[in-house]
Coordinates of C-alpha atoms in Angstrom, one line a residue:
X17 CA -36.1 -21.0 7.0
X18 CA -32.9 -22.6 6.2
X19 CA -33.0 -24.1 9.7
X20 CA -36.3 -25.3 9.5
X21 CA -35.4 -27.1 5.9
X22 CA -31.9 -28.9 7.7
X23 CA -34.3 -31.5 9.8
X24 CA -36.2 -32.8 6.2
X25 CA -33.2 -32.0 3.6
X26 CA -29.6 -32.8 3.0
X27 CA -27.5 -30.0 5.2
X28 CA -24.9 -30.8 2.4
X29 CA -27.5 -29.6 0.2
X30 CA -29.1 -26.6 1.7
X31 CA -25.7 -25.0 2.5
X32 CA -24.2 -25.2 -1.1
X33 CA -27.6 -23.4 -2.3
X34 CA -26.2 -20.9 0.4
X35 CA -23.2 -20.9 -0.9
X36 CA -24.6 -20.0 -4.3
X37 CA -27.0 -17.4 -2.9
X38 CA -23.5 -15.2 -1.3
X39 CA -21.9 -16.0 -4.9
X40 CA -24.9 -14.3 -7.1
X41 CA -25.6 -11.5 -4.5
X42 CA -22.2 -10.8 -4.3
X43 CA -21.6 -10.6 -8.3
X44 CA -24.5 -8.8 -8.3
X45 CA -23.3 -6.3 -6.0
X46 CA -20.1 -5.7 -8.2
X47 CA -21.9 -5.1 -11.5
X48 CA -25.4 -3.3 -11.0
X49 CA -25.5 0.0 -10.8
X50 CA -29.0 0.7 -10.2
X51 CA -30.3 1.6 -6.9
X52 CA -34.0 0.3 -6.7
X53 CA -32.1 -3.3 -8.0
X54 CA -29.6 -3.1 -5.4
X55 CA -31.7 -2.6 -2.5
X56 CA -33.8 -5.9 -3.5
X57 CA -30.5 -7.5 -3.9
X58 CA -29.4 -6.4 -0.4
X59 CA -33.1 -7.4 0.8
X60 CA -33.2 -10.9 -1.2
X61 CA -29.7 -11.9 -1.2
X62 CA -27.7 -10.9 1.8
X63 CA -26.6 -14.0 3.8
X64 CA -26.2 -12.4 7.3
X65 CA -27.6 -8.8 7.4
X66 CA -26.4 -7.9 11.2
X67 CA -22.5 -9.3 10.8
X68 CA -23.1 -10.8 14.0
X69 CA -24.1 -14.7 15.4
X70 CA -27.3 -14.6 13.2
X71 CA -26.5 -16.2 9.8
X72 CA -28.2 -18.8 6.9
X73 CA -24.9 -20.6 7.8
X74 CA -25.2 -21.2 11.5
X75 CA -27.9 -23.3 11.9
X76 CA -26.8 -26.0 9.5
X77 CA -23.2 -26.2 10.6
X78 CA -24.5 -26.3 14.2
X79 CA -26.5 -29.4 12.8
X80 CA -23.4 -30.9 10.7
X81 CA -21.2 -30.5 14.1
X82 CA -23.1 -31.8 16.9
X83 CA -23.4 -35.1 15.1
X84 CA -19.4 -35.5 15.6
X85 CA -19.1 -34.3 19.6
X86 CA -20.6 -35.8 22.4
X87 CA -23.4 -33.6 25.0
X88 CA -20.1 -33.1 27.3
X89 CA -17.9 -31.3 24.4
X90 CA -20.6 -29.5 22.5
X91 CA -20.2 -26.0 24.5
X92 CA -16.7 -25.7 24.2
X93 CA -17.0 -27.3 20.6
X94 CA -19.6 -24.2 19.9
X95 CA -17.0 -21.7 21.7
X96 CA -14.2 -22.8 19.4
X97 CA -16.4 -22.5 16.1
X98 CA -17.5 -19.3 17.3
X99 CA -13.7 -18.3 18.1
X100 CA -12.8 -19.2 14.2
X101 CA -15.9 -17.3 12.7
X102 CA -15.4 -14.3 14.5
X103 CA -11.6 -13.9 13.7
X104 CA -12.6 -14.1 10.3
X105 CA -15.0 -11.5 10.6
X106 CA -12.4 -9.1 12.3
X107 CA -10.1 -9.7 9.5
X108 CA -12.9 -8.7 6.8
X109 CA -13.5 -5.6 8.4
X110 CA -9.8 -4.7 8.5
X111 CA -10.1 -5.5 4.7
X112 CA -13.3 -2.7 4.1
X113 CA -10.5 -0.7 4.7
X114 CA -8.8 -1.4 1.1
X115 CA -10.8 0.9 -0.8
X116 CA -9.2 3.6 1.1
X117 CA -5.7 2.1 1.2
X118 CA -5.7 1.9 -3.0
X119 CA -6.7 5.4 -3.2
X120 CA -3.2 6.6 -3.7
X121 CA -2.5 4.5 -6.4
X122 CA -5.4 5.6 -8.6
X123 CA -7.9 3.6 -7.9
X124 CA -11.3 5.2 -6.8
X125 CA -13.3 4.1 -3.9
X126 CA -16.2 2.7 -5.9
X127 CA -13.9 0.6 -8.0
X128 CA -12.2 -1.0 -4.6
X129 CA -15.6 -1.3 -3.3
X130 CA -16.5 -3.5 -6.3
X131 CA -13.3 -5.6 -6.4
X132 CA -14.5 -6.4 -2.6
X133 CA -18.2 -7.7 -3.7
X134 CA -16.1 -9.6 -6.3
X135 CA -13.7 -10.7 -3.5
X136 CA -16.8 -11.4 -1.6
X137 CA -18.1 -14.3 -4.4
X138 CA -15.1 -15.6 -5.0
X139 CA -14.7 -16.5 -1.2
X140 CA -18.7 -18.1 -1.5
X141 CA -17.1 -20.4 -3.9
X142 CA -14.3 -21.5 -1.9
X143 CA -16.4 -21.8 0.9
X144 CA -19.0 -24.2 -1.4
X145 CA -15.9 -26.0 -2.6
X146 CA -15.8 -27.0 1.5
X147 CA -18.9 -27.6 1.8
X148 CA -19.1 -30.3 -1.0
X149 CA -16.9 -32.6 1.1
X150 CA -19.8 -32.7 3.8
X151 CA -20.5 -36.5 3.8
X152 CA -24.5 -36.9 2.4
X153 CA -26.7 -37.5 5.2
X154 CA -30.4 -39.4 4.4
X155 CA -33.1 -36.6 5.5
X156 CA -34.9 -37.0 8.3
X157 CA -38.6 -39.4 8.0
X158 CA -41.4 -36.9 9.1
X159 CA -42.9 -39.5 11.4
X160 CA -42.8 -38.3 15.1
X161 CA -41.7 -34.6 14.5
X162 CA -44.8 -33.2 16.3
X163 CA -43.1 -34.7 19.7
X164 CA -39.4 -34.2 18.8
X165 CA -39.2 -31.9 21.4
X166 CA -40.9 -34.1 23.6
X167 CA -40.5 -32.6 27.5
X168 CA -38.5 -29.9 26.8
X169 CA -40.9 -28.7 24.3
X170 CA -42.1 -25.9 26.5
X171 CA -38.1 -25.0 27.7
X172 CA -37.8 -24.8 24.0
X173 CA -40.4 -22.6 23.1
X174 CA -40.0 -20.4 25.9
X175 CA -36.0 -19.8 24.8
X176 CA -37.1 -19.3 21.0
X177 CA -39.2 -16.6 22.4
X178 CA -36.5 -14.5 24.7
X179 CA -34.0 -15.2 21.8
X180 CA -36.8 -13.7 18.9
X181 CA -37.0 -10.6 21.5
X182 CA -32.7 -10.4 21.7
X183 CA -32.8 -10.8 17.8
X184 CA -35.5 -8.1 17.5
X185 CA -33.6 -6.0 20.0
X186 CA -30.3 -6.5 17.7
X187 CA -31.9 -5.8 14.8
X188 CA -31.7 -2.0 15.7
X189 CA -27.8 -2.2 16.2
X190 CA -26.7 -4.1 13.2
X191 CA -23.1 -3.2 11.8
X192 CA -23.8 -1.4 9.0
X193 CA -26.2 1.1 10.8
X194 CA -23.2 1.5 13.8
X195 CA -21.1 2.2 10.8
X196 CA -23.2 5.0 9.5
X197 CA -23.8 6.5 12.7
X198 CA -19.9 6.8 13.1
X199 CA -19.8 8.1 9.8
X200 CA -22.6 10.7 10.6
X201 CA -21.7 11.6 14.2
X202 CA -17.6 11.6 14.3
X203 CA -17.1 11.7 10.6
X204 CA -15.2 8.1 10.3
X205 CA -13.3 7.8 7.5
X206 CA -13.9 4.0 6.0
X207 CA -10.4 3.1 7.0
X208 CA -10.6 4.0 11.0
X209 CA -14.3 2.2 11.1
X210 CA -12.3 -1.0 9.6
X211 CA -9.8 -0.4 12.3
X212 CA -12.5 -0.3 15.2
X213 CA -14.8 -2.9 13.8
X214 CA -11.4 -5.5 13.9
X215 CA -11.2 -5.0 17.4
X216 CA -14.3 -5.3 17.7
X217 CA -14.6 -8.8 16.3
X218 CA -11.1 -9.4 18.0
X219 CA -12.8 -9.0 21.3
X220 CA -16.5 -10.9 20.6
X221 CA -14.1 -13.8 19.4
X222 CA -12.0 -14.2 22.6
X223 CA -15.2 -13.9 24.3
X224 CA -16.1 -17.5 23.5
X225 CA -14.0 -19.2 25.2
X226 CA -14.4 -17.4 28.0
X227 CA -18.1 -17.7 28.2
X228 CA -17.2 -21.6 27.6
X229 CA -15.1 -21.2 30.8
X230 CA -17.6 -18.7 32.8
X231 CA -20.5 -21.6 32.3
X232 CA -18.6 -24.1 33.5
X233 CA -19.0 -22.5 36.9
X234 CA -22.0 -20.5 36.7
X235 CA -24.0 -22.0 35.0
X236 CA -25.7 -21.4 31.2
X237 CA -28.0 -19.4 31.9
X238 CA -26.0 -16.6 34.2
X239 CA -23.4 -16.5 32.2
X240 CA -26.2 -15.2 29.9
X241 CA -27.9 -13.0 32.4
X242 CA -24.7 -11.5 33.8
X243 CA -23.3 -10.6 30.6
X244 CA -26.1 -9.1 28.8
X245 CA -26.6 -6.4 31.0
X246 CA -23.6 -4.7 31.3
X247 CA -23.5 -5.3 27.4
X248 CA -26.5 -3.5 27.3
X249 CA -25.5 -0.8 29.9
X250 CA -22.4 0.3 27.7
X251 CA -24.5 0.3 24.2
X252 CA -27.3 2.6 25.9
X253 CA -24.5 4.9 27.1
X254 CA -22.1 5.3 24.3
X255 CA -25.4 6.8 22.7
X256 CA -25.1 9.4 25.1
X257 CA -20.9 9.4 24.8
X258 CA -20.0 13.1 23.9
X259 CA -16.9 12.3 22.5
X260 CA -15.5 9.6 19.8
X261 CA -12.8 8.1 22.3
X262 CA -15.6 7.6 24.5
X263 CA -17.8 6.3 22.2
X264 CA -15.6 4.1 21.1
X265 CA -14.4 2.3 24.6
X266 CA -18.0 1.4 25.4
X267 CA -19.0 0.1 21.9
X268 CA -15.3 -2.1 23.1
X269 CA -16.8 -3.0 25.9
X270 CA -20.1 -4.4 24.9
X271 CA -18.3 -5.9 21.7
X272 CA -17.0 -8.4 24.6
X273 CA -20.1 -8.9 26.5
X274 CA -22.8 -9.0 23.7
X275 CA -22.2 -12.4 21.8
X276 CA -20.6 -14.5 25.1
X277 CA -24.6 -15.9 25.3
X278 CA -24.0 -17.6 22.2
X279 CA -21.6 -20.8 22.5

């Protein structure tokens, strides 16, 4: 929706009300206790559900940075954004570890938990506190958006369909669902998922760059092809994995095939 909105609204705009939608979920999250109430909170409020390239944030900054690169720059300039966010995202799940780290010093896990949804907020503010330096940009006039597309319209179409199916697809191995099987299946302790899921992120970072490298002299579109399916390979068989080692190394694997499609 928010992507839709950035072509007829102020990006500036649209990702400060973002901004303020991660600060109130997150708040909310440390200070209701019911259960019913959290679940429409998680429903209503979460910014990026899956932890992965999908995200109320990407489409506007996509938006706000291709106005400052040329055609030439703009994969490498995507592989280098995707670089920073997905460091980032390794480091937070080295930090759901906390809760487990402050255990010896009294604190119980549902406190640290808390502290991290307050953590969480504080972090939407700093981030809104960037995004107020955006320079204003007039919307977009209406006139002539039927044709934007104009003859790549049907190219254009065609990829929004294989990339609903690959979002669909995703939607069945989102992070927090990985987590729980780990938990269920190996019995993961919250500190050792934090551990894996950083390594993890480590490895779909440095995967940018080298998709940024591998398209230069394959092309876009195999770099896509030939990376998705051993991706998909390894998830299919660390379901069948008997042992958590194994498990583990193919989850690594496809942690740097899966997301090298998206710069």
């Amino acid at each position: 929706g928010f992507g839709l909105l950035g072509a007829r609204y102020d990006h500036r705009q649209l990702l400060l009300a973002a901004t303020s939608l991660m600060v109130a979920t997150g708040v909310a999250f440390a200070l209701v206790h019911d259960y019913a109430l959290l679940l429409v909170i998680a429903f209503a409020g979460t910014i990026n559900p899956s932890a992965g390239s999908v995200s109320v944030f990407v489409p506007l900054e996509h938006a706000v940075l291709t106005r400052e690169v040329t055609d030439a720059a703009r994969t490498k300039m995507f592989a280098r954004y995707s670089l920073v966010g997905a460091l980032a995202g390794a480091v937070g799940a080295l930090a759901s570890a906390t809760p487990d780290l402050l255990a010896p010093s009294g604190l119980d896990q549902l406190t640290g938990i808390k502290a991290m949804f307050v953590l969480y907020a504080l972090l939407g503010l700093l981030g809104g506190l960037f995004y107020a330096r955006i320079p204003r940009r007039r919307p977009t006039s209406d006139t002539g958006t039927a044709s934007a597309l104009g003859p790549s319209r049907n190219i254009v179409l065609k990829l929004a369909a294989l990339f609903s199916l690959d979002a669909f697809a995703g939607g069945f191995v989102v992070q927090s669902l990985l987590a729980l099987w780990l938990f269920e299946k190996f019995d993961l302790s919250l500190s050792e998922a934090g551990f894996f899921f950083f390594w993890s992120g480590v490895l779909s970072a440095f995967s940018f760059p080298v998709a940024a490298w591998l398209s230069r002299h394959i092309g876009l579109i195999n770099t896509m092809v030939f990376t998705h399916i051993p991706s998909s390979l390894a998830l299919m068989l660390a379901a069948l994995a008997p042992t958590l080692l194994l498990t583990l190394a193919l989850l690594l694997v496809r942690a740097a095939l899966s997301q090298m499609d998206v710069p």
